[in-house]
Amino acid sequence: MGVRKRERAEAIKEANKSLAFGKLNNCPTSPRKMRLVADLVRGQKVGHALNILRFSQKEASRKLEKLVRSVLANWQAKNPDASMEDAGLFIKEIRVDGGMMLKRLRPAPQGRAHRIRKRSNHVTVVLGQTDNTQVNS
């Protein structure tokens, strides 16, 4: 590995120390339904996002709330001496991608069949800290 490449890799690694991420794979909800909930919390502070997800009526919000709590636990494992309130954590990035699709057949009139696609999704959540309150660990 060249010097420039190693220096760039070390800079990226140092920048990622303040980030925590989590991933939920093959969640059995369509990506469109999950994106509706993800758009509600994108860019919000973590405490406010958890409140939004807790009181949302959508089923996808329950799964997303569990994922955000998991990412928060990942951040606390990285920074055991820091508190969430002082760190200024917010949802930096939330991505919903299409996952595996189960294909089923439903009987239709006159001996035909219609294809049913049961969609799933992959959700990635990245927490970041506001720049003025970086935690040195």
CSV table of C-alpha atoms in Angstrom, one decimal:
chain,number,residue,atom,x,y,z
A,1,MET,CA,0.0,0.0,0.0
A,2,GLY,CA,1.4,3.4,-1.0
A,3,VAL,CA,1.9,6.2,1.5
A,4,ARG,CA,-0.9,8.4,0.1
A,5,LYS,CA,-3.3,5.5,0.2
A,6,ARG,CA,-2.4,4.6,3.7
A,7,GLU,CA,-2.7,8.2,4.9
A,8,ARG,CA,-6.1,8.4,3.3
A,9,ALA,CA,-7.2,5.1,4.8
A,10,GLU,CA,-6.1,6.3,8.3
A,11,ALA,CA,-8.0,9.6,7.8
A,12,ILE,CA,-11.2,7.8,6.9
A,13,LYS,CA,-10.7,5.4,9.9
A,14,GLU,CA,-10.3,8.4,12.2
A,15,ALA,CA,-13.4,10.1,10.8
A,16,ASN,CA,-15.4,6.9,11.3
A,17,LYS,CA,-14.6,6.7,15.0
A,18,SER,CA,-17.3,9.3,15.7
A,19,LEU,CA,-19.9,7.3,13.7
A,20,ALA,CA,-21.9,4.2,14.7
A,21,PHE,CA,-23.9,2.2,12.3
A,22,GLY,CA,-26.3,-0.8,12.2
A,23,LYS,CA,-27.9,-2.8,9.5
A,24,LEU,CA,-31.2,-4.7,9.3
A,25,ASN,CA,-31.3,-7.3,6.5
A,26,ASN,CA,-34.3,-9.0,4.9
A,27,CYS,CA,-36.9,-7.1,6.9
A,28,PRO,CA,-40.3,-8.5,5.6
A,29,THR,CA,-41.8,-5.1,4.7
A,30,SER,CA,-41.8,-3.5,1.3
A,31,PRO,CA,-39.1,-0.9,0.8
A,32,ARG,CA,-41.7,1.8,-0.1
A,33,LYS,CA,-43.5,1.4,3.3
A,34,MET,CA,-40.2,1.5,5.2
A,35,ARG,CA,-39.0,4.6,3.3
A,36,LEU,CA,-42.1,6.5,4.5
A,37,VAL,CA,-41.0,5.9,8.1
A,38,ALA,CA,-37.3,6.5,7.4
A,39,ASP,CA,-38.0,9.9,5.8
A,40,LEU,CA,-39.6,11.0,9.1
A,41,VAL,CA,-36.5,10.5,11.2
A,42,ARG,CA,-33.7,11.3,8.6
A,43,GLY,CA,-31.5,14.1,10.1
A,44,GLN,CA,-33.3,14.2,13.5
A,45,LYS,CA,-31.6,14.0,16.9
A,46,VAL,CA,-31.7,10.5,18.3
A,47,GLY,CA,-34.0,11.2,21.2
A,48,HIS,CA,-36.5,13.0,19.0
A,49,ALA,CA,-36.3,10.2,16.4
A,50,LEU,CA,-37.0,7.6,19.0
A,51,ASN,CA,-40.1,9.5,20.1
A,52,ILE,CA,-41.3,9.8,16.5
A,53,LEU,CA,-40.9,6.1,16.0
A,54,ARG,CA,-42.4,5.1,19.3
A,55,PHE,CA,-45.7,7.0,18.6
A,56,SER,CA,-46.0,6.3,14.9
A,57,GLN,CA,-48.9,4.0,13.9
A,58,LYS,CA,-47.0,2.2,11.1
A,59,GLU,CA,-45.6,-1.3,11.6
A,60,ALA,CA,-42.3,-0.4,10.0
A,61,SER,CA,-41.7,2.1,12.8
A,62,ARG,CA,-41.4,-0.7,15.4
A,63,LYS,CA,-38.6,-2.4,13.5
A,64,LEU,CA,-36.8,0.9,12.8
A,65,GLU,CA,-37.0,1.9,16.4
A,66,LYS,CA,-35.4,-1.4,17.4
A,67,LEU,CA,-32.6,-0.8,14.8
A,68,VAL,CA,-32.0,2.8,16.1
A,69,ARG,CA,-31.7,1.5,19.6
A,70,SER,CA,-29.2,-1.1,18.5
A,71,VAL,CA,-27.1,1.5,16.7
A,72,LEU,CA,-27.2,3.7,19.9
A,73,ALA,CA,-26.0,0.7,21.9
A,74,ASN,CA,-23.1,0.3,19.3
A,75,TRP,CA,-22.2,3.9,19.8
A,76,GLN,CA,-22.2,3.5,23.6
A,77,ALA,CA,-20.0,0.5,23.3
A,78,LYS,CA,-17.5,2.6,21.3
A,79,ASN,CA,-17.7,5.5,23.7
A,80,PRO,CA,-18.3,4.0,27.2
A,81,ASP,CA,-17.4,7.2,29.1
A,82,ALA,CA,-19.6,9.6,27.0
A,83,SER,CA,-23.2,10.4,27.4
A,84,MET,CA,-25.7,10.5,24.6
A,85,GLU,CA,-27.1,14.0,25.6
A,86,ASP,CA,-23.7,15.7,25.6
A,87,ALA,CA,-22.6,14.0,22.3
A,88,GLY,CA,-25.3,15.6,20.2
A,89,LEU,CA,-26.1,12.4,18.3
A,90,PHE,CA,-28.3,12.6,15.2
A,91,ILE,CA,-29.3,10.2,12.4
A,92,LYS,CA,-26.7,11.2,9.8
A,93,GLU,CA,-27.8,8.7,7.2
A,94,ILE,CA,-30.6,6.2,6.8
A,95,ARG,CA,-30.8,4.1,3.7
A,96,VAL,CA,-33.6,1.7,2.6
A,97,ASP,CA,-32.7,-0.7,-0.2
A,98,GLY,CA,-34.7,-3.5,-1.8
A,99,GLY,CA,-34.0,-6.9,-0.4
A,100,MET,CA,-34.9,-10.5,-1.4
A,101,MET,CA,-38.2,-11.0,-3.1
A,102,LEU,CA,-40.4,-14.1,-2.5
A,103,LYS,CA,-42.4,-15.0,-5.5
A,104,ARG,CA,-45.7,-16.8,-5.0
A,105,LEU,CA,-48.7,-17.7,-7.2
A,106,ARG,CA,-52.3,-16.8,-6.5
A,107,PRO,CA,-55.0,-18.7,-8.4
A,108,ALA,CA,-57.0,-16.6,-10.9
A,109,PRO,CA,-60.1,-17.3,-12.9
A,110,GLN,CA,-60.2,-19.7,-15.8
A,111,GLY,CA,-57.2,-21.7,-14.7
A,112,ARG,CA,-54.7,-18.8,-14.7
A,113,ALA,CA,-52.4,-17.7,-12.0
A,114,HIS,CA,-51.2,-14.2,-10.9
A,115,ARG,CA,-47.7,-13.7,-9.5
A,116,ILE,CA,-47.5,-12.2,-6.0
A,117,ARG,CA,-44.2,-10.6,-5.0
A,118,LYS,CA,-43.5,-10.5,-1.3
A,119,ARG,CA,-40.9,-7.8,-0.9
A,120,SER,CA,-38.3,-7.3,1.8
A,121,ASN,CA,-35.8,-4.6,2.4
A,122,HIS,CA,-32.4,-3.8,3.9
A,123,VAL,CA,-32.1,-0.8,6.2
A,124,THR,CA,-28.8,0.9,7.1
A,125,VAL,CA,-28.7,3.6,9.9
A,126,VAL,CA,-25.6,5.8,10.6
A,127,LEU,CA,-25.4,8.0,13.7
A,128,GLY,CA,-23.2,11.0,13.7
A,129,GLN,CA,-22.1,13.7,16.2
A,130,THR,CA,-22.4,17.4,15.7
A,131,ASP,CA,-19.0,18.9,15.0
A,132,ASN,CA,-18.8,21.2,18.0
A,133,THR,CA,-19.3,18.4,20.5
A,134,GLN,CA,-16.8,15.7,19.3
A,135,VAL,CA,-16.0,13.1,22.0
A,136,ASN,CA,-12.3,12.3,22.2
A,137,SER,CA,-11.8,8.6,22.9
